[in-house]
Amino acid sequence: VDHVVLDGNHGSRQGCSRPACDGPLLAIGRDVDVDLEALVFQDANNKEAGGAIDNALGGTVSVTRSVFRHNSAEDAGAIANASFGGTGMLFVTGCTFSANTSQGGGTISGGGAIDNGDSGGNGTVVVSASTFSDNHGVDGGAINNADALGRGVLRVSGATFTGNVAEGSGGAIDNADCKTSYSGPRGTVTVSTSTFSHNRAQGDGGAISSGDRGSVGSLSVSTSTFESNHAGGAGGAIAA
C-alpha cells in the first residue's frame, strides 16, 4: 500500500494518556535497522527531538519515496538523527519535506526538517534526490548538522532546497555552528548536483553556513546551482 498516512493530530493527546503520546510519530529502537517506504508523516508536534522520527539509539533508518509535511518539534521538525548525545545513521531517498518547523528553545537550534548530530550526538545522514521547501528552523532552515557540541557527517546529492528559512544561520543547511575547544572539524558536509533557490537566513549563509560562531566545519560543494538566496549577515549564498 503506497502512502499510508501517519497523522500526529497536531500533538493533541485526545484519546491517549501515555507519556509516549508527547513523543515523535516513530521512535527508533536501540541498534535496529528500519526501512520506511511510501509513507506520509504529517501534523506531528513533539516537545523534544523529531516531530516525525527520532533515531538516537544507534539505529539505521532508510526512508524512501515518503512525504513529511507540517511536522514540528523543539529539535528537528521532521527527523532527528543522533541528537542529545545519541548516535544513528539516516538515509533519505526520493522524499519531500515541506512546511516542517523546529521550534527551538534554550540552547536548541535544530533544523526545520532534519537535525543530525546535535547536542553532543554523533550521526551520519545521506540525502539523495529529495526536495525541501518552506521549512523553518532556528539554525538550518532545512537541515542542521553537528551543532551544539555534536559531530555529524552530511552528504547531499540531487536535492532541491526552495524557500526555507532560518532564524539564525544557514537558510537551507547549517553546519558546525557552535564554538568548542575541539580542534578538528565537528561537522562535514558534502553537496553535489543540487539546487538552492529563495532560501533565507537572518544570520549568515542565505543557502549554506559552515563553521559559524568560531566553530570548525568542513564544506565541499560541486556542480550545484544557487539563485536568489538571501542572508542578513555574511554570504548571500554561502558563508564558510
Short mmCIF file of C-alpha atoms in Angstrom, two decimals:
data_model
loop_
_atom_site.label_atom_id
_atom_site.label_comp_id
_atom_site.label_asym_id
_atom_site.label_seq_id
_atom_site.Cartn_x
_atom_site.Cartn_y
_atom_site.Cartn_z
CA VAL A 1 0.00 0.00 0.00
CA ASP A 2 1.50 3.32 -1.06
CA HIS A 3 1.49 6.50 1.02
CA VAL A 4 -0.08 5.27 4.21
CA VAL A 5 -0.63 8.37 6.36
CA LEU A 6 0.76 8.67 9.90
CA ASP A 7 -1.01 11.67 11.37
CA GLY A 8 0.19 13.33 14.58
CA ASN A 9 -3.12 15.09 15.23
CA HIS A 10 -1.19 18.34 15.79
CA GLY A 11 0.20 16.96 19.04
CA SER A 12 -3.18 16.53 20.69
CA ARG A 13 -3.32 13.91 23.49
CA GLN A 14 -7.04 13.36 22.99
CA GLY A 15 -7.74 9.66 23.42
CA CYS A 16 -4.21 8.91 24.67
CA SER A 17 -2.98 9.06 28.26
CA ARG A 18 0.55 7.59 27.93
CA PRO A 19 3.75 9.68 28.09
CA ALA A 20 4.64 8.38 24.62
CA CYS A 21 1.77 10.45 23.25
CA ASP A 22 4.01 13.51 23.62
CA GLY A 23 6.81 11.94 21.55
CA PRO A 24 7.50 11.58 17.81
CA LEU A 25 5.35 9.51 15.48
CA LEU A 26 8.14 6.91 15.35
CA ALA A 27 10.87 6.37 17.97
CA ILE A 28 13.55 4.03 16.60
CA GLY A 29 14.76 1.32 18.98
CA ARG A 30 18.31 0.54 20.03
CA ASP A 31 20.63 -0.74 17.26
CA VAL A 32 17.80 -1.69 14.90
CA ASP A 33 17.59 -1.34 11.11
CA VAL A 34 14.37 0.21 9.79
CA ASP A 35 13.24 0.61 6.16
CA LEU A 36 10.36 3.02 5.54
CA GLU A 37 8.85 3.43 2.08
CA ALA A 38 5.94 5.35 0.57
CA LEU A 39 4.64 6.84 3.82
CA VAL A 40 3.20 10.25 4.70
CA PHE A 41 4.18 11.80 8.05
CA GLN A 42 2.09 14.83 8.87
CA ASP A 43 0.86 17.17 11.61
CA ALA A 44 3.10 15.81 14.38
CA ASN A 45 4.07 18.10 17.25
CA ASN A 46 6.77 16.83 19.61
CA LYS A 47 8.11 18.80 22.58
CA GLU A 48 11.56 17.21 22.20
CA ALA A 49 13.53 15.78 19.23
CA GLY A 50 11.95 14.86 15.90
CA GLY A 51 8.34 15.58 15.12
CA ALA A 52 8.01 12.51 12.89
CA ILE A 53 11.06 10.31 13.63
CA ASP A 54 13.65 10.22 16.42
CA ASN A 55 16.70 8.00 15.82
CA ALA A 56 19.14 8.40 18.70
CA LEU A 57 19.93 4.87 19.89
CA GLY A 58 22.32 3.63 17.23
CA GLY A 59 19.70 2.66 14.67
CA THR A 60 19.99 2.75 10.88
CA VAL A 61 16.95 4.26 9.17
CA SER A 62 16.29 4.28 5.42
CA VAL A 63 13.39 6.42 4.19
CA THR A 64 12.32 6.22 0.53
CA ARG A 65 9.59 7.93 -1.51
CA SER A 66 7.97 9.43 1.57
CA VAL A 67 6.43 12.79 2.43
CA PHE A 68 6.98 14.86 5.60
CA ARG A 69 4.67 17.86 5.92
CA HIS A 70 3.56 20.23 8.67
CA ASN A 71 5.52 18.49 11.43
CA SER A 72 7.12 20.37 14.32
CA ALA A 73 9.38 19.73 17.30
CA GLU A 74 11.72 21.61 19.58
CA ASP A 75 14.68 20.00 17.79
CA ALA A 76 14.16 18.85 14.15
CA GLY A 77 10.69 19.40 12.76
CA ALA A 78 10.60 16.10 10.85
CA ILE A 79 13.58 13.82 11.65
CA ALA A 80 16.09 13.96 14.50
CA ASN A 81 19.16 11.76 13.97
CA ALA A 82 21.71 11.27 16.74
CA SER A 83 20.54 14.17 18.89
CA PHE A 84 21.17 14.76 22.59
CA GLY A 85 24.28 12.57 22.86
CA GLY A 86 22.88 9.80 20.68
CA THR A 87 24.14 8.03 17.57
CA GLY A 88 22.46 6.97 14.35
CA MET A 89 22.54 6.69 10.58
CA LEU A 90 19.85 8.05 8.26
CA PHE A 91 19.40 7.52 4.51
CA VAL A 92 16.80 9.66 2.71
CA THR A 93 15.97 8.95 -0.96
CA GLY A 94 13.29 10.48 -3.14
CA CYS A 95 11.48 12.20 -0.26
CA THR A 96 9.64 15.51 0.09
CA PHE A 97 9.88 17.76 3.16
CA SER A 98 7.52 20.74 3.26
CA ALA A 99 6.48 23.23 5.94
CA ASN A 100 8.21 21.46 8.84
CA THR A 101 9.33 23.58 11.81
CA SER A 102 11.95 23.44 14.54
CA GLN A 103 10.64 25.50 17.43
CA GLY A 104 13.98 25.76 19.25
CA GLY A 105 14.26 26.86 22.84
CA GLY A 106 17.12 27.35 25.29
CA THR A 107 20.31 26.16 23.60
CA ILE A 108 18.38 24.14 20.99
CA SER A 109 18.94 25.32 17.42
CA GLY A 110 17.59 22.48 15.31
CA GLY A 111 16.95 22.20 11.58
CA GLY A 112 13.48 22.78 10.22
CA ALA A 113 13.28 19.34 8.57
CA ILE A 114 16.31 17.26 9.65
CA ASP A 115 18.76 17.61 12.52
CA ASN A 116 21.92 15.47 12.71
CA GLY A 117 24.48 15.09 15.49
CA ASP A 118 23.13 17.86 17.68
CA SER A 119 23.75 18.45 21.39
CA GLY A 120 26.67 16.04 21.81
CA GLY A 121 25.44 13.44 19.34
CA ASN A 122 27.37 11.75 16.52
CA GLY A 123 25.48 10.86 13.35
CA THR A 124 25.56 10.38 9.59
CA VAL A 125 22.88 11.49 7.13
CA VAL A 126 22.81 10.77 3.39
CA VAL A 127 20.20 12.64 1.31
CA SER A 128 19.60 11.99 -2.40
CA ALA A 129 17.01 13.09 -4.97
CA SER A 130 14.85 14.82 -2.34
CA THR A 131 13.03 18.16 -2.08
CA PHE A 132 12.96 20.60 0.84
CA SER A 133 10.54 23.52 0.61
CA ASP A 134 9.21 26.13 3.04
CA ASN A 135 10.74 24.56 6.15
CA HIS A 136 11.62 26.81 9.10
CA GLY A 137 14.48 26.23 11.54
CA VAL A 138 16.49 28.08 14.14
CA ASP A 139 19.85 27.27 12.51
CA GLY A 140 19.40 25.40 9.23
CA GLY A 141 16.05 26.16 7.64
CA ALA A 142 16.01 22.63 6.20
CA ILE A 143 18.96 20.72 7.72
CA ASN A 144 21.18 21.33 10.75
CA ASN A 145 24.39 19.29 11.07
CA ALA A 146 26.74 18.98 14.08
CA ASP A 147 25.51 21.80 16.26
CA ALA A 148 25.93 22.34 20.00
CA LEU A 149 28.94 20.11 20.78
CA GLY A 150 27.81 17.41 18.37
CA ARG A 151 29.56 15.76 15.44
CA GLY A 152 27.95 14.88 12.12
CA VAL A 153 28.53 13.86 8.53
CA LEU A 154 26.02 15.06 5.92
CA ARG A 155 26.08 14.08 2.24
CA VAL A 156 23.57 15.66 -0.15
CA SER A 157 23.16 14.88 -3.85
CA GLY A 158 20.49 15.67 -6.41
CA ALA A 159 18.41 17.66 -3.91
CA THR A 160 16.35 20.83 -4.25
CA PHE A 161 16.05 23.45 -1.49
CA THR A 162 13.47 26.19 -2.04
CA GLY A 163 12.01 28.82 0.27
CA ASN A 164 13.49 27.51 3.51
CA VAL A 165 14.06 30.00 6.34
CA ALA A 166 16.49 30.08 9.29
CA GLU A 167 16.11 32.45 12.21
CA GLY A 168 19.88 32.17 12.66
CA SER A 169 22.37 30.89 10.08
CA GLY A 170 22.03 28.63 7.04
CA GLY A 171 18.79 29.27 5.18
CA ALA A 172 18.88 25.71 3.82
CA ILE A 173 21.82 23.98 5.57
CA ASP A 174 23.73 24.92 8.71
CA ASN A 175 26.94 23.06 9.63
CA ALA A 176 29.06 23.09 12.81
CA ASP A 177 27.55 26.21 14.28
CA CYS A 178 28.96 26.17 17.80
CA LYS A 179 32.31 27.24 19.18
CA THR A 180 34.10 24.46 21.07
CA SER A 181 37.59 23.55 22.27
CA TYR A 182 37.73 20.60 19.82
CA SER A 183 40.41 21.40 17.20
CA GLY A 184 39.14 19.32 14.26
CA PRO A 185 36.02 19.71 12.14
CA ARG A 186 32.91 18.84 14.11
CA GLY A 187 30.71 18.78 11.03
CA THR A 188 31.42 17.61 7.49
CA VAL A 189 29.04 18.49 4.63
CA THR A 190 29.33 17.41 1.00
CA VAL A 191 26.85 18.79 -1.54
CA SER A 192 26.66 17.83 -5.24
CA THR A 193 24.27 18.34 -8.17
CA SER A 194 21.78 20.24 -6.00
CA THR A 195 19.76 23.45 -6.38
CA PHE A 196 19.26 26.19 -3.79
CA SER A 197 16.78 28.99 -4.52
CA HIS A 198 14.97 31.64 -2.49
CA ASN A 199 16.25 30.40 0.86
CA ARG A 200 16.77 32.98 3.58
CA ALA A 201 18.75 33.34 6.82
CA GLN A 202 18.56 36.18 9.31
CA GLY A 203 22.22 35.46 10.14
CA ASP A 204 24.97 34.19 7.82
CA GLY A 205 24.61 31.97 4.75
CA GLY A 206 21.42 32.50 2.76
CA ALA A 207 21.69 28.92 1.49
CA ILE A 208 24.55 27.30 3.45
CA SER A 209 26.51 28.31 6.55
CA SER A 210 29.50 26.30 7.79
CA GLY A 211 31.73 26.88 10.79
CA ASP A 212 29.87 29.87 12.17
CA ARG A 213 30.50 31.43 15.59
CA GLY A 214 34.14 30.33 15.68
CA SER A 215 33.46 26.62 15.21
CA VAL A 216 35.19 24.34 12.69
CA GLY A 217 33.26 22.86 9.79
CA SER A 218 34.26 21.13 6.56
CA LEU A 219 32.22 22.01 3.46
CA SER A 220 32.50 20.78 -0.15
CA VAL A 221 30.09 21.94 -2.88
CA SER A 222 30.19 20.82 -6.52
CA THR A 223 28.01 21.09 -9.64
CA SER A 224 25.25 22.93 -7.80
CA THR A 225 23.09 25.99 -8.53
CA PHE A 226 22.41 28.93 -6.20
CA GLU A 227 19.78 31.53 -7.10
CA SER A 228 18.11 34.37 -5.17
CA ASN A 229 19.17 33.29 -1.68
CA HIS A 230 19.44 35.99 0.98
CA ALA A 231 21.30 36.47 4.26
CA GLY A 232 21.01 39.21 6.84
CA GLY A 233 24.70 38.67 7.62
CA ALA A 234 27.59 37.37 5.52
CA GLY A 235 27.27 35.20 2.44
CA GLY A 236 24.10 35.62 0.39
CA ALA A 237 24.61 32.07 -0.90
CA ILE A 238 27.39 30.50 1.22
CA ALA A 239 29.15 31.62 4.41
CA ALA A 240 32.14 29.47 5.37
#
